Amino acid sequence: RLFLSNEARLLIEEEELAAHGDHKTFEEKVRLFLLRFSISLASLIILSASTFVIIVTIWNEKSMLNDMNNSGVPEIISGLVPSLIITAANAIGPVIIMKLTVYEKWSPSFLLKTQIWRLYVGKIFNMMIIAALIVLLTTKGLGNDSYDIIDVEEE
C-alpha cells in the first residue's frame, strides 16, 4: 500500500514538473542548465578527489606508518589510520554527491537515476584502484621489485 502511494505521488510530481517545464523562459532554462552542469562538475571533482585520496593513502602508507611510529603514536593506532582514511573517503563522497544531486531540480525518477549513475562511477573508480593494486602486487610477487608500494618481508 505504501509502495503504491509513493508511486502515485512520484507520478503526480513528475506530471507537475513536466507541465511547469514547458513554460520556462529561456533565462530559466539557461540558469537550470548551468546549475546542473556546475553540480555535475562538482560531483565529478568529489569522485576524483575521493579516488585521489585513496591512491595517495595507499601509495604513501609505508611512509605514513613510519612517520607516525617515529613521532610516538602507538603502532596499533598508526596501523588503523590508512584504513580509516580510505573508509572516510568512501563514506563521505557518496553522501555529498547524494545531497548535491537533490539541488539539480530533476524529476524524482530522474533524480534517482542520476544519483545511482554517479555512485556507480565512484564504484568503478574504486574497482580500478583495486585492479591496479592486484596488478602491482602480482608483478611484485613474480619477482619484479620495481614497485615499492607495499613492503613484503622476504623470509
Short mmCIF file of N, CA, C and O in Angstrom, two decimals, residues 34-154:
data_model
loop_
_atom_site.label_atom_id
_atom_site.label_comp_id
_atom_site.label_asym_id
_atom_site.label_seq_id
_atom_site.Cartn_x
_atom_site.Cartn_y
_atom_site.Cartn_z
N LEU A 34 23.00 25.65 -16.33
CA LEU A 34 24.25 25.99 -15.65
C LEU A 34 24.32 25.40 -14.25
O LEU A 34 25.38 24.94 -13.82
N LEU A 35 23.20 25.40 -13.55
CA LEU A 35 23.15 24.79 -12.21
C LEU A 35 23.46 23.30 -12.30
O LEU A 35 24.30 22.79 -11.57
N ARG A 36 22.80 22.61 -13.22
CA ARG A 36 23.02 21.17 -13.37
C ARG A 36 24.44 20.87 -13.83
O ARG A 36 25.06 19.91 -13.36
N PHE A 37 24.96 21.67 -14.73
CA PHE A 37 26.33 21.46 -15.21
C PHE A 37 27.34 21.66 -14.08
O PHE A 37 28.25 20.85 -13.90
N SER A 38 27.16 22.73 -13.30
CA SER A 38 28.12 23.01 -12.23
C SER A 38 28.05 21.94 -11.13
O SER A 38 29.08 21.53 -10.60
N ILE A 39 26.86 21.46 -10.81
CA ILE A 39 26.75 20.42 -9.79
C ILE A 39 27.29 19.10 -10.33
O ILE A 39 27.93 18.34 -9.59
N SER A 40 27.07 18.82 -11.60
CA SER A 40 27.65 17.61 -12.19
C SER A 40 29.17 17.67 -12.15
O SER A 40 29.84 16.68 -11.86
N LEU A 41 29.71 18.83 -12.47
CA LEU A 41 31.16 19.02 -12.42
C LEU A 41 31.67 18.88 -10.98
O LEU A 41 32.70 18.23 -10.74
N ALA A 42 30.95 19.45 -10.03
CA ALA A 42 31.34 19.32 -8.63
C ALA A 42 31.31 17.85 -8.19
O ALA A 42 32.19 17.40 -7.45
N SER A 43 30.31 17.11 -8.65
CA SER A 43 30.23 15.69 -8.32
C SER A 43 31.41 14.92 -8.88
O SER A 43 31.99 14.06 -8.21
N LEU A 44 31.80 15.24 -10.11
CA LEU A 44 32.95 14.60 -10.71
C LEU A 44 34.23 14.94 -9.96
O LEU A 44 35.09 14.09 -9.74
N ILE A 45 34.34 16.17 -9.52
CA ILE A 45 35.51 16.59 -8.74
C ILE A 45 35.55 15.85 -7.41
O ILE A 45 36.62 15.40 -6.96
N ILE A 46 34.40 15.69 -6.77
CA ILE A 46 34.35 14.97 -5.49
C ILE A 46 34.74 13.51 -5.69
O ILE A 46 35.50 12.94 -4.90
N LEU A 47 34.21 12.88 -6.74
CA LEU A 47 34.59 11.49 -7.03
C LEU A 47 36.08 11.38 -7.28
O LEU A 47 36.75 10.47 -6.78
N SER A 48 36.62 12.31 -8.07
CA SER A 48 38.06 12.29 -8.36
C SER A 48 38.89 12.54 -7.12
O SER A 48 39.92 11.89 -6.91
N ALA A 49 38.45 13.46 -6.28
CA ALA A 49 39.18 13.76 -5.05
C ALA A 49 39.18 12.56 -4.11
O ALA A 49 40.21 12.23 -3.50
N SER A 50 38.05 11.88 -4.00
CA SER A 50 37.99 10.68 -3.15
C SER A 50 38.94 9.62 -3.67
O SER A 50 39.67 8.98 -2.90
N THR A 51 38.93 9.42 -4.98
CA THR A 51 39.83 8.44 -5.59
C THR A 51 41.28 8.85 -5.37
O THR A 51 42.13 8.01 -5.05
N PHE A 52 41.58 10.12 -5.52
CA PHE A 52 42.95 10.62 -5.33
C PHE A 52 43.41 10.40 -3.88
O PHE A 52 44.54 9.98 -3.65
N VAL A 53 42.53 10.67 -2.92
CA VAL A 53 42.88 10.47 -1.51
C VAL A 53 43.20 9.00 -1.26
O VAL A 53 44.17 8.67 -0.55
N ILE A 54 42.40 8.12 -1.84
CA ILE A 54 42.64 6.69 -1.65
C ILE A 54 43.97 6.28 -2.26
O ILE A 54 44.76 5.56 -1.65
N ILE A 55 44.25 6.74 -3.49
CA ILE A 55 45.50 6.39 -4.16
C ILE A 55 46.70 6.92 -3.38
O ILE A 55 47.68 6.19 -3.16
N VAL A 56 46.65 8.17 -2.94
CA VAL A 56 47.76 8.76 -2.19
C VAL A 56 47.96 8.02 -0.87
O VAL A 56 49.10 7.77 -0.46
N THR A 57 46.87 7.66 -0.22
CA THR A 57 46.98 6.93 1.05
C THR A 57 47.64 5.58 0.84
O THR A 57 48.53 5.19 1.60
N ILE A 58 47.21 4.87 -0.20
CA ILE A 58 47.81 3.55 -0.47
C ILE A 58 49.27 3.71 -0.86
O ILE A 58 50.14 2.96 -0.40
N TRP A 59 49.56 4.69 -1.69
CA TRP A 59 50.92 4.90 -2.19
C TRP A 59 51.88 5.26 -1.08
O TRP A 59 53.04 4.85 -1.07
N ASN A 60 51.40 6.04 -0.11
CA ASN A 60 52.28 6.53 0.97
C ASN A 60 52.04 5.83 2.30
O ASN A 60 52.47 6.32 3.34
N GLU A 61 51.37 4.69 2.28
CA GLU A 61 51.04 4.00 3.53
C GLU A 61 52.27 3.67 4.35
O GLU A 61 52.33 3.89 5.56
N LYS A 62 53.29 3.15 3.70
CA LYS A 62 54.51 2.75 4.41
C LYS A 62 55.18 3.94 5.09
O LYS A 62 55.53 3.88 6.27
N SER A 63 55.33 5.05 4.38
CA SER A 63 55.97 6.22 4.97
C SER A 63 55.09 6.86 6.05
O SER A 63 55.59 7.37 7.05
N MET A 64 53.76 6.81 5.86
CA MET A 64 52.86 7.33 6.89
C MET A 64 53.01 6.54 8.18
O MET A 64 53.09 7.13 9.27
N LEU A 65 53.05 5.23 8.06
CA LEU A 65 53.20 4.39 9.25
C LEU A 65 54.53 4.65 9.93
O LEU A 65 54.60 4.75 11.17
N ASN A 66 55.61 4.77 9.15
CA ASN A 66 56.92 5.06 9.73
C ASN A 66 56.93 6.41 10.43
O ASN A 66 57.46 6.54 11.54
N ASP A 67 56.37 7.44 9.80
CA ASP A 67 56.33 8.77 10.40
C ASP A 67 55.53 8.78 11.70
O ASP A 67 55.94 9.40 12.69
N MET A 68 54.39 8.10 11.68
CA MET A 68 53.57 8.07 12.90
C MET A 68 54.26 7.29 14.02
O MET A 68 54.22 7.69 15.18
N ASN A 69 54.90 6.17 13.68
CA ASN A 69 55.59 5.38 14.70
C ASN A 69 56.79 6.16 15.25
O ASN A 69 57.08 6.08 16.44
N ASN A 70 57.49 6.91 14.39
CA ASN A 70 58.63 7.71 14.85
C ASN A 70 58.20 8.88 15.71
O ASN A 70 58.98 9.37 16.53
N SER A 71 56.98 9.36 15.52
CA SER A 71 56.51 10.50 16.32
C SER A 71 55.86 10.07 17.63
O SER A 71 55.35 10.91 18.36
N GLY A 72 55.86 8.78 17.91
CA GLY A 72 55.37 8.32 19.21
C GLY A 72 53.95 7.81 19.21
O GLY A 72 53.41 7.48 20.26
N VAL A 73 53.32 7.75 18.07
CA VAL A 73 51.96 7.21 18.00
C VAL A 73 52.05 5.70 18.16
O VAL A 73 52.87 5.05 17.51
N PRO A 74 51.24 5.12 19.04
CA PRO A 74 51.29 3.67 19.21
C PRO A 74 51.02 2.94 17.90
O PRO A 74 50.21 3.39 17.08
N GLU A 75 51.70 1.82 17.72
CA GLU A 75 51.61 1.08 16.46
C GLU A 75 50.20 0.58 16.17
O GLU A 75 49.78 0.55 15.02
N ILE A 76 49.46 0.26 17.20
CA ILE A 76 48.09 -0.23 16.99
C ILE A 76 47.19 0.86 16.41
O ILE A 76 46.32 0.60 15.60
N ILE A 77 47.44 2.10 16.79
CA ILE A 77 46.66 3.22 16.26
C ILE A 77 47.16 3.61 14.88
O ILE A 77 46.36 3.85 13.97
N SER A 78 48.47 3.68 14.72
CA SER A 78 49.01 4.09 13.42
C SER A 78 48.65 3.09 12.33
O SER A 78 48.52 3.47 11.17
N GLY A 79 48.48 1.83 12.67
CA GLY A 79 48.09 0.83 11.68
C GLY A 79 46.67 1.01 11.19
O GLY A 79 46.32 0.57 10.09
N LEU A 80 45.83 1.67 11.98
CA LEU A 80 44.44 1.90 11.59
C LEU A 80 44.24 3.14 10.74
O LEU A 80 43.25 3.23 10.01
N VAL A 81 45.14 4.09 10.82
CA VAL A 81 44.96 5.38 10.16
C VAL A 81 44.75 5.24 8.65
O VAL A 81 43.80 5.83 8.11
N PRO A 82 45.59 4.51 7.90
CA PRO A 82 45.34 4.41 6.45
C PRO A 82 43.97 3.81 6.13
O PRO A 82 43.27 4.31 5.24
N SER A 83 43.56 2.80 6.86
CA SER A 83 42.24 2.20 6.63
C SER A 83 41.13 3.19 6.95
O SER A 83 40.11 3.24 6.25
N LEU A 84 41.31 3.97 8.00
CA LEU A 84 40.30 4.97 8.36
C LEU A 84 40.19 6.06 7.30
O LEU A 84 39.09 6.53 7.01
N ILE A 85 41.31 6.46 6.73
CA ILE A 85 41.29 7.48 5.68
C ILE A 85 40.54 6.96 4.46
O ILE A 85 39.69 7.66 3.89
N ILE A 86 40.83 5.74 4.06
CA ILE A 86 40.16 5.15 2.90
C ILE A 86 38.67 4.97 3.17
O ILE A 86 37.83 5.28 2.32
N THR A 87 38.33 4.51 4.36
CA THR A 87 36.92 4.33 4.72
C THR A 87 36.19 5.67 4.72
O THR A 87 35.05 5.77 4.24
N ALA A 88 36.82 6.70 5.26
CA ALA A 88 36.20 8.03 5.29
C ALA A 88 35.98 8.56 3.87
O ALA A 88 34.91 9.13 3.58
N ALA A 89 36.96 8.38 3.00
CA ALA A 89 36.80 8.84 1.62
C ALA A 89 35.66 8.11 0.92
O ALA A 89 34.88 8.72 0.18
N ASN A 90 35.53 6.82 1.18
CA ASN A 90 34.45 6.05 0.56
C ASN A 90 33.10 6.31 1.22
O ASN A 90 32.07 6.04 0.61
N ALA A 91 33.08 6.83 2.42
CA ALA A 91 31.81 7.11 3.10
C ALA A 91 31.32 8.53 2.86
O ALA A 91 30.12 8.75 2.70
N ILE A 92 32.23 9.48 2.84
CA ILE A 92 31.83 10.88 2.73
C ILE A 92 31.47 11.27 1.29
O ILE A 92 30.50 11.99 1.07
N GLY A 93 32.23 10.78 0.33
CA GLY A 93 31.98 11.13 -1.08
C GLY A 93 30.56 10.86 -1.53
O GLY A 93 29.88 11.76 -2.05
N PRO A 94 30.03 9.65 -1.35
CA PRO A 94 28.66 9.37 -1.79
C PRO A 94 27.60 10.22 -1.09
O PRO A 94 26.63 10.63 -1.72
N VAL A 95 27.80 10.52 0.18
CA VAL A 95 26.82 11.34 0.91
C VAL A 95 26.76 12.73 0.30
O VAL A 95 25.68 13.29 0.07
N ILE A 96 27.93 13.30 0.02
CA ILE A 96 27.97 14.65 -0.57
C ILE A 96 27.33 14.63 -1.96
O ILE A 96 26.56 15.53 -2.31
N ILE A 97 27.62 13.61 -2.74
CA ILE A 97 27.06 13.53 -4.09
C ILE A 97 25.54 13.39 -4.04
O ILE A 97 24.82 14.03 -4.82
N MET A 98 25.03 12.58 -3.13
CA MET A 98 23.58 12.42 -3.00
C MET A 98 22.92 13.75 -2.64
O MET A 98 21.88 14.10 -3.17
N LYS A 99 23.53 14.50 -1.74
CA LYS A 99 22.96 15.79 -1.33
C LYS A 99 23.05 16.82 -2.45
O LYS A 99 22.11 17.60 -2.64
N LEU A 100 24.15 16.84 -3.18
CA LEU A 100 24.29 17.79 -4.29
C LEU A 100 23.29 17.52 -5.41
O LEU A 100 22.75 18.46 -5.99
N THR A 101 23.04 16.27 -5.69
CA THR A 101 22.16 15.91 -6.80
C THR A 101 20.74 16.41 -6.55
O THR A 101 20.02 16.75 -7.50
N VAL A 102 20.33 16.50 -5.30
CA VAL A 102 18.98 16.99 -4.98
C VAL A 102 18.79 18.43 -5.45
O VAL A 102 17.71 18.82 -5.88
N TYR A 103 19.86 19.24 -5.41
CA TYR A 103 19.76 20.65 -5.79
C TYR A 103 19.67 20.88 -7.29
O TYR A 103 19.48 22.01 -7.73
N GLU A 104 19.78 19.83 -8.09
CA GLU A 104 19.75 19.99 -9.53
C GLU A 104 18.33 20.12 -10.09
O GLU A 104 18.16 20.37 -11.28
N LYS A 105 17.35 19.91 -9.27
CA LYS A 105 15.94 20.06 -9.63
C LYS A 105 15.51 19.12 -10.76
O LYS A 105 14.88 19.53 -11.72
N TRP A 106 15.90 17.85 -10.62
CA TRP A 106 15.44 16.84 -11.56
C TRP A 106 14.08 16.33 -11.12
O TRP A 106 13.68 16.51 -9.98
N SER A 107 13.39 15.64 -12.02
CA SER A 107 12.17 14.95 -11.62
C SER A 107 12.57 13.82 -10.67
O SER A 107 13.71 13.35 -10.71
N PRO A 108 11.67 13.38 -9.79
CA PRO A 108 12.04 12.36 -8.79
C PRO A 108 12.64 11.09 -9.39
O PRO A 108 13.61 10.56 -8.86
N SER A 109 12.10 10.60 -10.48
CA SER A 109 12.64 9.36 -11.05
C SER A 109 14.01 9.60 -11.68
O SER A 109 14.91 8.78 -11.55
N PHE A 110 14.18 10.74 -12.37
CA PHE A 110 15.48 11.03 -12.98
C PHE A 110 16.51 11.37 -11.92
O PHE A 110 17.70 11.09 -12.09
N LEU A 111 16.07 11.94 -10.81
CA LEU A 111 16.97 12.21 -9.68
C LEU A 111 17.58 10.91 -9.18
O LEU A 111 18.80 10.82 -8.98
N LEU A 112 16.76 9.90 -9.02
CA LEU A 112 17.24 8.61 -8.55
C LEU A 112 18.22 8.00 -9.55
O LEU A 112 19.27 7.48 -9.18
N LYS A 113 17.89 8.09 -10.84
CA LYS A 113 18.78 7.56 -11.88
C LYS A 113 20.12 8.29 -11.87
O LYS A 113 21.17 7.67 -12.01
N THR A 114 20.09 9.59 -11.70
CA THR A 114 21.32 10.39 -11.69
C THR A 114 22.18 10.03 -10.48
O THR A 114 23.40 9.87 -10.61
N GLN A 115 21.55 9.88 -9.32
CA GLN A 115 22.30 9.52 -8.12
C GLN A 115 22.94 8.14 -8.27
O GLN A 115 24.12 7.96 -7.95
N ILE A 116 22.18 7.20 -8.78
CA ILE A 116 22.72 5.85 -8.96
C ILE A 116 23.86 5.86 -9.96
O ILE A 116 24.90 5.22 -9.75
N TRP A 117 23.72 6.60 -11.05
CA TRP A 117 24.77 6.65 -12.07
C TRP A 117 26.06 7.22 -11.49
O TRP A 117 27.15 6.69 -11.71
N ARG A 118 25.95 8.29 -10.72
CA ARG A 118 27.16 8.91 -10.15
C ARG A 118 27.82 8.00 -9.12
O ARG A 118 29.05 7.92 -9.06
N LEU A 119 27.03 7.33 -8.31
CA LEU A 119 27.61 6.40 -7.34
C LEU A 119 28.24 5.21 -8.05
O LEU A 119 29.25 4.68 -7.60
N TYR A 120 27.66 4.81 -9.16
CA TYR A 120 28.23 3.73 -9.96
C TYR A 120 29.61 4.13 -10.48
O TYR A 120 30.55 3.33 -10.44
N VAL A 121 29.75 5.35 -10.94
CA VAL A 121 31.05 5.83 -11.42
C VAL A 121 32.07 5.78 -10.28
O VAL A 121 33.22 5.38 -10.47
N GLY A 122 31.66 6.17 -9.07
CA GLY A 122 32.56 6.10 -7.92
C GLY A 122 33.00 4.66 -7.63
O GLY A 122 34.16 4.41 -7.33
N LYS A 123 32.09 3.72 -7.75
CA LYS A 123 32.45 2.31 -7.53
C LYS A 123 33.39 1.81 -8.63
O LYS A 123 34.29 1.01 -8.37
N ILE A 124 33.20 2.28 -9.85
CA ILE A 124 34.10 1.91 -10.95
C ILE A 124 35.51 2.44 -10.65
O ILE A 124 36.50 1.74 -10.86
N PHE A 125 35.60 3.67 -10.15
CA PHE A 125 36.91 4.21 -9.76
C PHE A 125 37.56 3.32 -8.71
O PHE A 125 38.76 3.03 -8.78
N ASN A 126 36.78 2.90 -7.71
CA ASN A 126 37.32 2.02 -6.67
C ASN A 126 37.79 0.69 -7.26
O ASN A 126 38.83 0.16 -6.86
N MET A 127 37.04 0.14 -8.20
CA MET A 127 37.43 -1.12 -8.82
C MET A 127 38.72 -0.95 -9.64
O MET A 127 39.54 -1.87 -9.70
N MET A 128 38.90 0.21 -10.26
CA MET A 128 40.13 0.46 -11.00
C MET A 128 41.33 0.50 -10.04
O MET A 128 42.40 0.00 -10.37
N ILE A 129 41.14 1.09 -8.86
CA ILE A 129 42.21 1.11 -7.87
C ILE A 129 42.55 -0.31 -7.43
O ILE A 129 43.72 -0.68 -7.35
N ILE A 130 41.53 -1.10 -7.15
CA ILE A 130 41.76 -2.48 -6.73
C ILE A 130 42.46 -3.28 -7.82
O ILE A 130 43.40 -4.03 -7.55
N ALA A 131 42.03 -3.10 -9.07
CA ALA A 131 42.68 -3.82 -10.18
C ALA A 131 44.14 -3.42 -10.31
O ALA A 131 45.02 -4.27 -10.51
N ALA A 132 44.43 -2.12 -10.16
CA ALA A 132 45.81 -1.66 -10.25
C ALA A 132 46.65 -2.24 -9.12
O ALA A 132 47.80 -2.67 -9.33
N LEU A 133 46.08 -2.30 -7.92
CA LEU A 133 46.82 -2.89 -6.80
C LEU A 133 47.08 -4.37 -7.01
O LEU A 133 48.17 -4.87 -6.69
N ILE A 134 46.11 -5.07 -7.55
CA ILE A 134 46.30 -6.50 -7.83
C ILE A 134 47.41 -6.70 -8.84
O ILE A 134 48.28 -7.56 -8.66
N VAL A 135 47.42 -5.89 -9.88
CA VAL A 135 48.49 -6.00 -10.89
C VAL A 135 49.84 -5.69 -10.26
O VAL A 135 50.82 -6.41 -10.49
N LEU A 136 49.91 -4.64 -9.46
CA LEU A 136 51.19 -4.27 -8.84
C LEU A 136 51.67 -5.35 -7.88
O LEU A 136 52.85 -5.70 -7.87
N LEU A 137 50.76 -5.87 -7.08
CA LEU A 137 51.16 -6.92 -6.13
C LEU A 137 51.53 -8.21 -6.86
O LEU A 137 52.43 -8.93 -6.42
N THR A 138 50.85 -8.50 -7.94
CA THR A 138 51.16 -9.71 -8.71
C THR A 138 52.53 -9.58 -9.37
O THR A 138 53.32 -10.52 -9.34
N THR A 139 52.82 -8.44 -9.96
CA THR A 139 54.13 -8.27 -10.59
C THR A 139 55.24 -8.29 -9.55
O THR A 139 56.32 -8.80 -9.82
N LYS A 140 54.96 -7.75 -8.37
CA LYS A 140 55.98 -7.81 -7.32
C LYS A 140 56.18 -9.26 -6.87
O LYS A 140 57.29 -9.68 -6.62
N GLY A 141 55.09 -10.02 -6.80
CA GLY A 141 55.19 -11.42 -6.42
C GLY A 141 55.90 -12.26 -7.46
O GLY A 141 56.46 -13.30 -7.15
N LEU A 142 55.91 -11.80 -8.72
CA LEU A 142 56.58 -12.54 -9.78
C LEU A 142 58.06 -12.19 -9.88
O LEU A 142 58.75 -12.65 -10.78
N GLY A 143 58.55 -11.37 -8.97
CA GLY A 143 59.98 -11.08 -8.95
C GLY A 143 60.33 -9.70 -9.48
O GLY A 143 61.48 -9.32 -9.50
N ASN A 144 59.37 -8.93 -9.90
CA ASN A 144 59.63 -7.58 -10.37
C ASN A 144 59.52 -6.64 -9.18
O ASN A 144 58.44 -6.24 -8.79
N ASP A 145 60.63 -6.27 -8.58
CA ASP A 145 60.63 -5.45 -7.38
C ASP A 145 60.71 -3.95 -7.67
O ASP A 145 61.06 -3.16 -6.81
N SER A 146 60.37 -3.53 -8.88
CA SER A 146 60.47 -2.12 -9.21
C SER A 146 59.34 -1.31 -8.58
O SER A 146 59.43 -0.11 -8.48
N TYR A 147 58.26 -1.95 -8.13
CA TYR A 147 57.17 -1.25 -7.48
C TYR A 147 57.36 -1.37 -5.98
O TYR A 147 57.38 -2.44 -5.43
N ASP A 148 57.51 -0.24 -5.31
CA ASP A 148 57.74 -0.25 -3.86
C ASP A 148 56.56 0.38 -3.15
O ASP A 148 56.69 1.36 -2.43
N ILE A 149 55.37 -0.17 -3.37
CA ILE A 149 54.20 0.36 -2.71
C ILE A 149 54.03 -0.26 -1.34
O ILE A 149 53.95 0.40 -0.33
N ILE A 150 53.98 -1.58 -1.32
CA ILE A 150 53.79 -2.30 -0.07
C ILE A 150 55.01 -3.16 0.15
O ILE A 150 55.40 -3.94 -0.71
N ASP A 151 55.61 -3.01 1.32
CA ASP A 151 56.82 -3.74 1.60
C ASP A 151 56.47 -5.13 2.10
O ASP A 151 55.87 -5.29 3.16
N VAL A 152 56.79 -6.15 1.32
CA VAL A 152 56.54 -7.54 1.70
C VAL A 152 57.86 -8.09 2.19
O VAL A 152 58.85 -8.11 1.45
N GLU A 153 57.87 -8.55 3.45
CA GLU A 153 59.10 -9.09 4.01
C GLU A 153 59.38 -10.47 3.43
O GLU A 153 58.49 -11.30 3.34
N GLU A 154 60.62 -10.68 3.00
CA GLU A 154 61.03 -11.97 2.45
C GLU A 154 61.68 -12.78 3.55
O GLU A 154 62.39 -12.27 4.40
#
